[in-house]
Short mmCIF file of C-alpha atoms and ligand atoms in Angstrom, two decimals:
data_model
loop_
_atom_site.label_atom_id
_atom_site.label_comp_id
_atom_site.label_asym_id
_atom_site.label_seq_id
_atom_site.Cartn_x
_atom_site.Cartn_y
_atom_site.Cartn_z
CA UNK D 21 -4.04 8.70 27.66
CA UNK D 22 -0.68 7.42 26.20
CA UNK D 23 -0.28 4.15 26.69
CA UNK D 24 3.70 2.62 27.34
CA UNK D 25 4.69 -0.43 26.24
CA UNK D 26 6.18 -1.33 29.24
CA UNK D 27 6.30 -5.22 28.48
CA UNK D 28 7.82 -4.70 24.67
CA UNK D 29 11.96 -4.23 24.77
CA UNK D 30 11.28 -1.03 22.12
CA UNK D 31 14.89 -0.39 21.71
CA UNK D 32 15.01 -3.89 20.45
CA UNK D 33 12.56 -3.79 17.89
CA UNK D 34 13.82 -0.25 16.60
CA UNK D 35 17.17 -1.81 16.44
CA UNK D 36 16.22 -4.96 14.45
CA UNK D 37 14.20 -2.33 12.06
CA UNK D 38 16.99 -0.51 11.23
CA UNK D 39 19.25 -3.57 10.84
CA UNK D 40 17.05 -4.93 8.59
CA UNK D 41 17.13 -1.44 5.97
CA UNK D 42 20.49 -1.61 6.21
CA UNK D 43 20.84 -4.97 5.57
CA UNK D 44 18.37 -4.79 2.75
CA UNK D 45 20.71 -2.20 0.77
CA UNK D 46 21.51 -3.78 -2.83
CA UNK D 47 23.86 -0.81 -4.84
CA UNK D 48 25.37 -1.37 -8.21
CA UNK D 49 25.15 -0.21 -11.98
CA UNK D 50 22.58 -2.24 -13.44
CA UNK D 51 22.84 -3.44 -17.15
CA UNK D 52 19.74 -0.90 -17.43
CA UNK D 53 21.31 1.60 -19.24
CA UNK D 54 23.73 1.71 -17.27
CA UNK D 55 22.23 2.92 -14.94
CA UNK D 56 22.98 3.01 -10.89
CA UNK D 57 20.73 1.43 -8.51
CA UNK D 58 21.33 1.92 -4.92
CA UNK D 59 17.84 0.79 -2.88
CA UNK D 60 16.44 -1.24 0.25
CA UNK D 61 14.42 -4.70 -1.14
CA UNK D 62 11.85 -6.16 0.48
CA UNK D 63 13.62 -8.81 1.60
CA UNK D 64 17.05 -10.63 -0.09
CA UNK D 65 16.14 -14.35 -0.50
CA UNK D 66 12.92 -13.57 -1.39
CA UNK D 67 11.70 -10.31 -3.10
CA UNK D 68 15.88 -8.42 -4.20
CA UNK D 69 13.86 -6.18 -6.53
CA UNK D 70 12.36 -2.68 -5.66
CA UNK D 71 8.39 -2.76 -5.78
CA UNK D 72 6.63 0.62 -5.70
CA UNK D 73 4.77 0.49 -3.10
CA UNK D 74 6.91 -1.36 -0.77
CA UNK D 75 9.74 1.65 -1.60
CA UNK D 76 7.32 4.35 -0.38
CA UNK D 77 7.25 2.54 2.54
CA UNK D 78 10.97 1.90 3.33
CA UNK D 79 11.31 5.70 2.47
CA UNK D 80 9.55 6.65 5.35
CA UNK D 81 11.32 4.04 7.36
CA UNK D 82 14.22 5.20 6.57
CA UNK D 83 13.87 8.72 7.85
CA UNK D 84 14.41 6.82 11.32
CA UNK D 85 17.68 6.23 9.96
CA UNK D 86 19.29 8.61 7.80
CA UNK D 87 17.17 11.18 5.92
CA UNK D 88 19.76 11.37 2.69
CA UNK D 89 18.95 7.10 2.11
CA UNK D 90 15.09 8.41 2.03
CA UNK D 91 15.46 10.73 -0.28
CA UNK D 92 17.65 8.04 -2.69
CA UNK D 93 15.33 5.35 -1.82
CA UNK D 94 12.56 7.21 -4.19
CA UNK D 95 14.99 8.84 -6.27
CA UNK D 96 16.00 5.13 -7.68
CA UNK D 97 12.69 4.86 -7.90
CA UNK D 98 11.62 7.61 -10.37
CA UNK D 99 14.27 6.38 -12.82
CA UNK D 100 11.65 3.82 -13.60
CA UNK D 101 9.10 6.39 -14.64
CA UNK D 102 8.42 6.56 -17.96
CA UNK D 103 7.88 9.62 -20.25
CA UNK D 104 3.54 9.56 -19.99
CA UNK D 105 3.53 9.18 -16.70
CA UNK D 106 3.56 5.31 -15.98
CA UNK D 107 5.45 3.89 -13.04
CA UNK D 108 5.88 0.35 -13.22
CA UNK D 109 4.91 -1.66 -10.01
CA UNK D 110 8.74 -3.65 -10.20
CA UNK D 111 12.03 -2.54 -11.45
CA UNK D 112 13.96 -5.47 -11.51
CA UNK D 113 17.57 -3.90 -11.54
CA UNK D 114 19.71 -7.20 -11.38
CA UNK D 115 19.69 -9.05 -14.36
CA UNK D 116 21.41 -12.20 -12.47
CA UNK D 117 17.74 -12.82 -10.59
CA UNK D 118 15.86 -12.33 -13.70
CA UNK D 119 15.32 -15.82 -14.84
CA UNK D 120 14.41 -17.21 -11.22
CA UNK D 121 11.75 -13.78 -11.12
CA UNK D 122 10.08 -14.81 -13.68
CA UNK D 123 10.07 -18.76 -13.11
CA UNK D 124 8.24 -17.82 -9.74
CA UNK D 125 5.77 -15.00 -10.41
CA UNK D 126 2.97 -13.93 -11.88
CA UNK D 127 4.51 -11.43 -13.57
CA UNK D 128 4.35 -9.79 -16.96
CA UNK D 129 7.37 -7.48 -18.20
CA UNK D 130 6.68 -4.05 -20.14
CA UNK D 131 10.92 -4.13 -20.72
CA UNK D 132 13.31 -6.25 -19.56
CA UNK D 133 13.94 -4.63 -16.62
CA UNK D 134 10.46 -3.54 -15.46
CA UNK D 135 7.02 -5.04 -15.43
CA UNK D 136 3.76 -3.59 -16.93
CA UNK D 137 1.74 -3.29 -14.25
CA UNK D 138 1.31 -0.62 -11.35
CA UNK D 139 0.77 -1.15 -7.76
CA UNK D 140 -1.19 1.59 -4.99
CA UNK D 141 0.32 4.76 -5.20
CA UNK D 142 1.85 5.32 -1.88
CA UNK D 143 4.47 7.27 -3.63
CA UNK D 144 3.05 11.16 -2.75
CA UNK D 145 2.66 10.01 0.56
CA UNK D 146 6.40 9.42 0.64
CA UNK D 147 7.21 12.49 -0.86
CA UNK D 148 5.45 14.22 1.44
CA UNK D 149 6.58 12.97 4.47
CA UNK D 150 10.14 13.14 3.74
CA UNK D 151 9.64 16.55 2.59
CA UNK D 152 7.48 17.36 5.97
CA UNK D 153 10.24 15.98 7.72
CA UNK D 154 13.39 17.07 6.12
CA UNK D 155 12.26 20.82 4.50
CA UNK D 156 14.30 19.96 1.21
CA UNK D 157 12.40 22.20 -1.01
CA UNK D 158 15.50 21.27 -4.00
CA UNK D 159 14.52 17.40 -3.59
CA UNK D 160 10.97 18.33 -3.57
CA UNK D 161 10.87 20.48 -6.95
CA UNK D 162 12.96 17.20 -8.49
CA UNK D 163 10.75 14.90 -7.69
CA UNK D 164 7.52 16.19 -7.55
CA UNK D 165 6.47 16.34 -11.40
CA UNK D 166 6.99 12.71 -11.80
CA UNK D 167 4.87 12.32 -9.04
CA UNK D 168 2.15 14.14 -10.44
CA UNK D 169 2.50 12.75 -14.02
CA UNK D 170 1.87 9.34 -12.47
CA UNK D 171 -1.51 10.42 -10.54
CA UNK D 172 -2.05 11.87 -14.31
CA UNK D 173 -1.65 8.65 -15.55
CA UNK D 174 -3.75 6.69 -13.50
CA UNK D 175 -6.98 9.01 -14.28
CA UNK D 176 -5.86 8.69 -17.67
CA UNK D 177 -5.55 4.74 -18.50
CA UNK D 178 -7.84 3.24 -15.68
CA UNK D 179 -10.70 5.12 -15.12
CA UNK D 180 -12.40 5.02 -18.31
CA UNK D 181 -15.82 5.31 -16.79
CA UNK D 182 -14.94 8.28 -15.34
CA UNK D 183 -16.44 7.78 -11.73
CA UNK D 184 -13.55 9.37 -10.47
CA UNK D 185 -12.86 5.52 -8.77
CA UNK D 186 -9.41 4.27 -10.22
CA UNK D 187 -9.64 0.53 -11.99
CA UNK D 188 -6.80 -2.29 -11.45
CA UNK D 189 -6.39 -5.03 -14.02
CA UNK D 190 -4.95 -7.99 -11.87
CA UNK D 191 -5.19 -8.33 -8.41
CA UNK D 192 -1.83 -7.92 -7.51
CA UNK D 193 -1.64 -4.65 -8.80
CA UNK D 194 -3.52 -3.39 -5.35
CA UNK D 195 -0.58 -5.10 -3.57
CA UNK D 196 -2.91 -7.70 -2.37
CA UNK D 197 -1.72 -10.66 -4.22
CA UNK D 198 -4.32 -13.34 -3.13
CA UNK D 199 -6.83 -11.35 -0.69
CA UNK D 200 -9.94 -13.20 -0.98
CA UNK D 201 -12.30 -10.91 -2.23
CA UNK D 202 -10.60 -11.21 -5.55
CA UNK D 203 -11.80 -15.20 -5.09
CA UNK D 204 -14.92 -14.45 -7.27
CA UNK D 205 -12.93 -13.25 -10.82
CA UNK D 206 -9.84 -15.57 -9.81
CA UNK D 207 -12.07 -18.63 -9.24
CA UNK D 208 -9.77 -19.47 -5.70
CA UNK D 209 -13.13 -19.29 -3.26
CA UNK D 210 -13.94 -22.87 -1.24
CA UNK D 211 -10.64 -24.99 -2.44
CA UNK D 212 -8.68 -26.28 0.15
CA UNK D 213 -5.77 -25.05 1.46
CA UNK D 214 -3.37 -26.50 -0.57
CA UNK D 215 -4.95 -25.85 -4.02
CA UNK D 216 -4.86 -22.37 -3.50
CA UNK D 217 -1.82 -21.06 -4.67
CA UNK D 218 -1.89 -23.57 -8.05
CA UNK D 219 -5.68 -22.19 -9.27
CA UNK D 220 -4.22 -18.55 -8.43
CA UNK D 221 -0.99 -19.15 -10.95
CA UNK D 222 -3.64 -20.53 -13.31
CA UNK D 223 -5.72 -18.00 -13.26
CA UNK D 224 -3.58 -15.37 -13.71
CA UNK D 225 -2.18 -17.13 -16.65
CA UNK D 226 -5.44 -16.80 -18.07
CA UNK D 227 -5.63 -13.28 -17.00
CA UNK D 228 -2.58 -12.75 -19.08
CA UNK D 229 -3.48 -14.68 -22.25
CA UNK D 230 -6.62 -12.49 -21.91
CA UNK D 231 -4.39 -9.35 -22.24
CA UNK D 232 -1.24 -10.44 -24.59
CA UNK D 233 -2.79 -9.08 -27.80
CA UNK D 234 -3.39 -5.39 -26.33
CA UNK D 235 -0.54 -5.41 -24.19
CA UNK D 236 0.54 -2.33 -26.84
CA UNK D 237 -2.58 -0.69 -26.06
CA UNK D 238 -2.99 -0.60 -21.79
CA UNK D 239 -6.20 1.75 -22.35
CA UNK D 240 -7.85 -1.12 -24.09
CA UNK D 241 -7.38 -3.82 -21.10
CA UNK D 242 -10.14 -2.90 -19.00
CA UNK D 243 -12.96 -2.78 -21.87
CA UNK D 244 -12.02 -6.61 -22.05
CA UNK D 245 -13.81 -6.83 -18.67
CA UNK D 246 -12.25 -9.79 -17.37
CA UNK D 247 -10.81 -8.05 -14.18
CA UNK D 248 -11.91 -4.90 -13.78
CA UNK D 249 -11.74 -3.96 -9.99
CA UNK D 250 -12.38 -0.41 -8.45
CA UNK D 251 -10.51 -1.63 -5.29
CA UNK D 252 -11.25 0.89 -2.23
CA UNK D 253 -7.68 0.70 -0.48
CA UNK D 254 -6.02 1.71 -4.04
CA UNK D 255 -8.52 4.67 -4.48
CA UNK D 256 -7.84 4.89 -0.52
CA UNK D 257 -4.39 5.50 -1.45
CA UNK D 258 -4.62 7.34 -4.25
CA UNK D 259 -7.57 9.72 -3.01
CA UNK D 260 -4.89 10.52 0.31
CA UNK D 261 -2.13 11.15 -2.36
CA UNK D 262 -3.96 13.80 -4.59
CA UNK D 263 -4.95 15.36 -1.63
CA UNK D 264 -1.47 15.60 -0.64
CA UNK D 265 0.03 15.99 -3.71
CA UNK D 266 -2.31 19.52 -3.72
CA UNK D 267 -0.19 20.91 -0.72
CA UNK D 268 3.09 20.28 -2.06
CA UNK D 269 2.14 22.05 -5.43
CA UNK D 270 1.42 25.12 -3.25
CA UNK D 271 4.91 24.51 -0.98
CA UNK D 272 6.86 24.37 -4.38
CA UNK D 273 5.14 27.42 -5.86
CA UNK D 274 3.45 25.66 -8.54
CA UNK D 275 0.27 27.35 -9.87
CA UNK D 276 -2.75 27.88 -7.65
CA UNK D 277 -4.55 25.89 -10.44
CA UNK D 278 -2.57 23.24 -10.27
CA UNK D 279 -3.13 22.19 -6.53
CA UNK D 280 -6.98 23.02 -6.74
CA UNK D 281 -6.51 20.44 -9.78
CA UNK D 282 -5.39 17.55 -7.70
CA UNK D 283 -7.38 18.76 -4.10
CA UNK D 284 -10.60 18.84 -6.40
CA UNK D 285 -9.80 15.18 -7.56
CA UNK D 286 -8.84 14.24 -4.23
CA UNK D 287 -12.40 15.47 -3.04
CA UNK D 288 -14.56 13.51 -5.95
CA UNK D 289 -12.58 10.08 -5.24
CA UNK D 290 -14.04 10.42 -1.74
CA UNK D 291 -16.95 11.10 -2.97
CA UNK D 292 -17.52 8.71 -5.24
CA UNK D 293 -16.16 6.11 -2.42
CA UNK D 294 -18.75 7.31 -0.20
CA UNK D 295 -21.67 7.30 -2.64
CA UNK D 296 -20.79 4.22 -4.52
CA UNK D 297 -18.72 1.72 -2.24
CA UNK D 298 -20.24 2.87 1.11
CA UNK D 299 -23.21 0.18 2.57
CA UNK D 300 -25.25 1.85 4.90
CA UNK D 301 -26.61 -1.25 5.77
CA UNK D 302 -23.58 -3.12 6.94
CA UNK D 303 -21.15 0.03 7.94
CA UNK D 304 -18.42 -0.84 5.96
CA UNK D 305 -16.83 -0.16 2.09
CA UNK D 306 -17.13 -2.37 -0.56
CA UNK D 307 -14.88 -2.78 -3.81
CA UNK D 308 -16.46 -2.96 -7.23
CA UNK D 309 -16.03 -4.99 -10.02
CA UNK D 310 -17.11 -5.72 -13.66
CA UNK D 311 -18.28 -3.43 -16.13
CA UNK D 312 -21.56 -3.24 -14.22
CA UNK D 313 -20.00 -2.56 -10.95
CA UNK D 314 -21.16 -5.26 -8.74
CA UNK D 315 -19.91 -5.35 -4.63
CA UNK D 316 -17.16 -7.44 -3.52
CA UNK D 317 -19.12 -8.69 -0.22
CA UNK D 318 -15.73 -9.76 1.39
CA UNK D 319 -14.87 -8.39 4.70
CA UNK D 320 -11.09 -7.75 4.29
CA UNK D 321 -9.03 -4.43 6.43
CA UNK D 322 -9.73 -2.69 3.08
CA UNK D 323 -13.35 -2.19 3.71
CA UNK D 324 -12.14 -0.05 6.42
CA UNK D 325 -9.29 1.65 4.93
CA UNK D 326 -11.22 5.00 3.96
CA UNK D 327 -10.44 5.75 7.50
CA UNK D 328 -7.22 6.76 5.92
CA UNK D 329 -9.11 10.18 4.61
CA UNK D 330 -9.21 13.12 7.63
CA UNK D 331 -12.62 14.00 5.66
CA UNK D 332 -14.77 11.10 5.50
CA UNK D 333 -17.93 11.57 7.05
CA UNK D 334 -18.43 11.14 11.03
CA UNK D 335 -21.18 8.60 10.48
CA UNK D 336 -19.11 6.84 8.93
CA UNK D 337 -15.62 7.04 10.49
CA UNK D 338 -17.77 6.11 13.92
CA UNK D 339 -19.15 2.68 12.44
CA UNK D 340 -15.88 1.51 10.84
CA UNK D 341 -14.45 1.86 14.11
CA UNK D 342 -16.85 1.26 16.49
CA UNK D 343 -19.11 -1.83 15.07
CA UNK D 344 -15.99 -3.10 12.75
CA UNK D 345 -12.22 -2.17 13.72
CA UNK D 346 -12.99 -2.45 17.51
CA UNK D 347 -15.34 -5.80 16.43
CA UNK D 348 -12.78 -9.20 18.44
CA UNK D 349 -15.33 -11.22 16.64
CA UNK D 350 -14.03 -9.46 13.16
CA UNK D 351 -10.61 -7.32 13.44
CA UNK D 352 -9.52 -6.56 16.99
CA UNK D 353 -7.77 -9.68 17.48
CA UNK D 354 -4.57 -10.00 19.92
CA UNK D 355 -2.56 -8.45 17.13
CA UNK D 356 -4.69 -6.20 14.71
CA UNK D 357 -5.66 -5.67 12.10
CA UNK D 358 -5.89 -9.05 10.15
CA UNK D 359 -6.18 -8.64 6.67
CA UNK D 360 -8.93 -10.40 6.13
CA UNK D 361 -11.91 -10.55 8.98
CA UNK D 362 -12.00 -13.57 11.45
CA UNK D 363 -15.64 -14.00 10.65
CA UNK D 364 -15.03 -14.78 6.72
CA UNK D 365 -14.74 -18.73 6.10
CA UNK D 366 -11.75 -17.72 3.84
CA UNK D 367 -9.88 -16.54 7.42
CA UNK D 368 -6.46 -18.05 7.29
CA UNK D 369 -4.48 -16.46 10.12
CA UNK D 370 -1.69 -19.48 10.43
CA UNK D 371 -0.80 -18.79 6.41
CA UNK D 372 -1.78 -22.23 5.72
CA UNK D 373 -2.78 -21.65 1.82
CA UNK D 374 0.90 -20.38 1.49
CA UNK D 375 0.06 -17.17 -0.17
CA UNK D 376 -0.58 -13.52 0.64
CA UNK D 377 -3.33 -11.50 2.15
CA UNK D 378 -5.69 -13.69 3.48
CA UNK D 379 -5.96 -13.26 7.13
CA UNK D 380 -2.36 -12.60 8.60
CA UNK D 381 -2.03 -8.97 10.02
CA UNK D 382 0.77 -6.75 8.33
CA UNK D 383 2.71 -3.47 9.69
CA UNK D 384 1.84 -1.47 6.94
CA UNK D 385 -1.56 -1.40 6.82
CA UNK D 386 -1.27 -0.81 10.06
CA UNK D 387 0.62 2.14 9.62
CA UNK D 388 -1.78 3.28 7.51
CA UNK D 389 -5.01 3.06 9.64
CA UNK D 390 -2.77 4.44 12.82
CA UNK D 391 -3.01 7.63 11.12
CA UNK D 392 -6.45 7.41 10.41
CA UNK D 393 -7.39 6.79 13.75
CA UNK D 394 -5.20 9.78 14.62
CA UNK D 395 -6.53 12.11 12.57
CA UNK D 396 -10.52 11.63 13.31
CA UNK D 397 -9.34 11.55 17.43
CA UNK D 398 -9.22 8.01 17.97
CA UNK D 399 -5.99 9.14 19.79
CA UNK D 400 -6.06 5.77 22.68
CA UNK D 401 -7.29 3.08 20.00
CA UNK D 402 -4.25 4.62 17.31
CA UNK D 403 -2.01 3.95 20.64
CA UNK D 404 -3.16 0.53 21.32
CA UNK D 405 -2.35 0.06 17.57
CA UNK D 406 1.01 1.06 17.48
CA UNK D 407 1.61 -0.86 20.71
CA UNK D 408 0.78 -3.98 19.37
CA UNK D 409 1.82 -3.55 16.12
CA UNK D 410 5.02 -3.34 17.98
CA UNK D 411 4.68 -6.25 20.36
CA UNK D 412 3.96 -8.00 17.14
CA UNK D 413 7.10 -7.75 15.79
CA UNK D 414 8.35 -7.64 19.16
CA UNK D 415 7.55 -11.64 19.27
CA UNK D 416 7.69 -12.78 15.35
CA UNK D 417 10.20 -10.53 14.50
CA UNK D 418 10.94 -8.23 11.03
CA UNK D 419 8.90 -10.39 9.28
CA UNK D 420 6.47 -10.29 6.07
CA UNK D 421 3.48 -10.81 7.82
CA UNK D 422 2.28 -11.89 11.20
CA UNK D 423 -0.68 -14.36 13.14
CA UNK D 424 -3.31 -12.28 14.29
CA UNK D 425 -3.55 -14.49 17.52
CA UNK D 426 0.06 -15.29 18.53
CA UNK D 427 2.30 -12.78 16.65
CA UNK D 428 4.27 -15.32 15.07
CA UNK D 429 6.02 -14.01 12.36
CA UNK D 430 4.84 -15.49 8.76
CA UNK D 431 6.30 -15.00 4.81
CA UNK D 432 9.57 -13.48 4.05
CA UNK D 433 12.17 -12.72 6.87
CA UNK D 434 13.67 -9.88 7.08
CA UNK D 435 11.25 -7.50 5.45
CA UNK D 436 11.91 -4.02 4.36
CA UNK D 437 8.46 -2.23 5.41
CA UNK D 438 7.73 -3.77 8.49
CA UNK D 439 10.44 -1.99 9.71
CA UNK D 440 6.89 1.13 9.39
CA UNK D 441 7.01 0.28 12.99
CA UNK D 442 9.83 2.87 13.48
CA UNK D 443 7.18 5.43 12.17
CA UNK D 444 4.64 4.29 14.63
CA UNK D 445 7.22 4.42 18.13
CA UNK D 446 8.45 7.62 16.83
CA UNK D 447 4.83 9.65 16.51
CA UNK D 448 4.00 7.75 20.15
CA UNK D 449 7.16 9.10 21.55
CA UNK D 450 8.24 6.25 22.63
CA UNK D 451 11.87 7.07 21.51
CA UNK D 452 12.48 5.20 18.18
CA UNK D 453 16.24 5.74 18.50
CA UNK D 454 16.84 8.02 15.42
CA UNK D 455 18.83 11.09 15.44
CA UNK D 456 16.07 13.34 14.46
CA UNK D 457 13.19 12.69 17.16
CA UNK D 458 12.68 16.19 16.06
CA UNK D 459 9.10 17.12 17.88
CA UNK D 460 7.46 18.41 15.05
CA UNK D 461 7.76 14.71 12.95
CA UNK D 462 4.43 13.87 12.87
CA UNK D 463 2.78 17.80 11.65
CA UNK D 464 -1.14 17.33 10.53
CA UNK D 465 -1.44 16.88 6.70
CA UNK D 466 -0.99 20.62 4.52
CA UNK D 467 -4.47 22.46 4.94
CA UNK D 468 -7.29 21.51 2.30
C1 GLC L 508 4.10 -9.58 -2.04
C2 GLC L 508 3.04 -8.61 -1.54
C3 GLC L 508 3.14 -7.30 -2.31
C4 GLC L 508 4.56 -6.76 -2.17
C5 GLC L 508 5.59 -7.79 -2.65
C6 GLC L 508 7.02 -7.36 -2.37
O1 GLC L 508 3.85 -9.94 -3.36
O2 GLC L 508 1.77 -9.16 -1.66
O3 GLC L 508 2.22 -6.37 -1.81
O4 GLC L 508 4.70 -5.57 -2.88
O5 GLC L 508 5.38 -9.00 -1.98
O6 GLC L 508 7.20 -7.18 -1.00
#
């Protein structure tokens, strides 16, 4: 059963997406270099840098709007990558909004113009989809080996265990700035409200003053143990990318060897997510952290986000959904998914700590788990997703983030990867507006 929604003025909220990619457009020649920069930010008064993450995401945005902006979207991208493989989780291409950048984050610069930290490597996922959706096989032999040098580079530098489970260093570098379960290392759990976002900045200072004397030596950072988090929505990520990264080897006519390389990787991080992070007891994922690998017992949307992988196991693709996603006392509020679960006592779904990740419900972790749910049948619950992922914006608008109950939009205005909610009313066929709505959009992933 499809569901329509009727109620939601679609057209509306595709129109306000696009707006806001367009509007989001900053172009120039940078002092980089040289070099030219021509990319959609997260959001102008805000965030006018490109992130990594967030660009994967407008790039598959913007193949609602014009295919070509897609493809330079991540091409602007890649001139951040550096020779072994590292792609920095900023590039910070305007020098004039340097000195207010780094007077308000928690940030730590590799260069000038780019910081020395990653974020989740949504990147292949981009790749491929423009590639699925556009057939470029010239755009996908230029940008595929810096694609693959950076999957090379994470399984080089941060998982020196070798459980096949990729390590972050700061909690930002999962894109989830101030999600609770990082509480325990960052010492933010039980303050109120409004000393959250102070003890964060502190923390992270220490964090940094931690590093500063092996910044010249990243492989070193995580034997200092002093946050060292196998984070289940980065190896999430990064499991789905290897995976796909595999089948676009093969389309580009790369050796045989070389996608079994990545699909064989691709099948061990799920693995070791299953055998390590999985709790049989409670039916959900947990992160690790520390040298001796202890579980992160929040509940946050990442405990669920294996879903992501068309191969987890049924048993446990049919208790994330059906005891947790599906839970109203945990994630199936008015407007899913929350990022953090309604039952946690760190819940904040009006934003009132003023910082990110701890209970508001966001588009593209939504987008995210709608395909998920697609691919292991949950074809009606993806639907009621999308639909109120859409009446979400529907009432709060292109915004950062959103209340789970009301739909009020929350954060930044005017933000780049909501605008994921094109993707979502294209694949329901609910007419997104874009000149493609070609029918085969939304092909299953390459064959394993
Ligand atoms: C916030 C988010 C992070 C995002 C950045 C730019 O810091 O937590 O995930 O990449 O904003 O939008």
């Amino acid at each position: 059963m499809t569901v329509t929604p009727a109620e939601i003025d679609i057209s509306a909220v595709a129109n306000d997406s696009r707006r806001v990619l367009l509007a989001n457009r900053q172009h120039g020649v940078s002092e980089w270099d040289g070099r030219r920069y021509d990319f959609v930010c997260p959001s102008p008064q805000t965030y006018p840098f490109q992130w990594l993450w967030d660009s994967a995401f407008h790039a598959i945005a913007l193949l609602c709007v014009d295919p070509e902006l897609a493809k330079q979207e991540l091409r602007c991208l890649l001139q951040g990558a550096q020779p072994d493989g590292f792609i920095p989780h900023m590039l910070l291409w305007e020098k004039a909004f340097h000195t207010a950048a780094l007077n308000e984050y928690s940030i730590v610069l590799a260069n000038p113009y780019y910081t020395a930290t990653v974020q989740p490597p949504v990147l292949a996922r981009a790749v491929w989809r423009v590639y699925q959706a556009t057939k470029d096989r010239d755009f996908l032999l230029e940008v595929l080996p810096a694609v693959m040098r950076f999957f090379r580079w994470l399984k080089a530098y941060r998982d020196p265990d070798d459980d096949q489970l990729i390590a972050i260093i700061q909690p930002d570098e999962s894109g989830l700035d101030a999600s609770p379960k990082y509480d325990v290392l960052m010492q933010l759990g039980e303050l109120p409200s409004e000393r959250v976002l102070p003890q964060l900045v502190v923390s992270m200072k220490r964090l940094f003053s931690a590093y500063e004397a092996h910044r010249e030596d990243p492989a070193r950072l995580l034997a200092l143990d002093v946050f060292n988090w196998e984070d289940v929505m980065f190896n999430t990520i990064y499991a789905d990318g290897l995976r796909l990264i595999g089948g676009l080897c093969r389309e580009a006519g790369y050796p045989a060897t070389e996608a079994a390389e990545f699909e064989r990787r691709a099948r061990h991080v799920l693995s070791a997510l299953e055998e390590k992070c999985w709790d049989e007891r409670t039916g959900v994922f947990w992160d690790l952290y520390g040298y001796e690998e202890q579980r992160a017992h929040t509940l946050t949307f990442t405990s669920l986000f294996p879903l992501v992988l068309d191969s987890l196991d049924r048993h446990m693709v049919w208790r994330l959904v059906e005891e947790h996603l599906l839970n109203e006392r945990e994630f199936w509020l008015p407007y899913p998914v929350p990022s953090v679960a309604a039952t946690e006592p760190s819940f904040d779904p009006e934003h009132k700590t003023a910082v990110t990740w701890r209970g508001s419900s966001w588009v593209n972790s939504n987008y995210y788990l709608y395909w998920g749910l697609r691919a292991h049948g949950y074809r009606d619950v993806a639907s009621e997703l999308a639909k109120r992922t859409v009446q979400m914006v529907g009432i709060g608008g292109v915004r950062e983030f959103f209340n789970p109950y009301t739909g009020a939009g929350q954060g930044a205005v005017d933000f780049g990867w909501t605008a994921l909610v094109l993707d979502l009313i294209h694949a329901e066929g609910w007419g997104c507006g874009c000149a493609r709505e070609e029918k085969s959009a939304h092909l299953e992933p390459f064959s394993r």
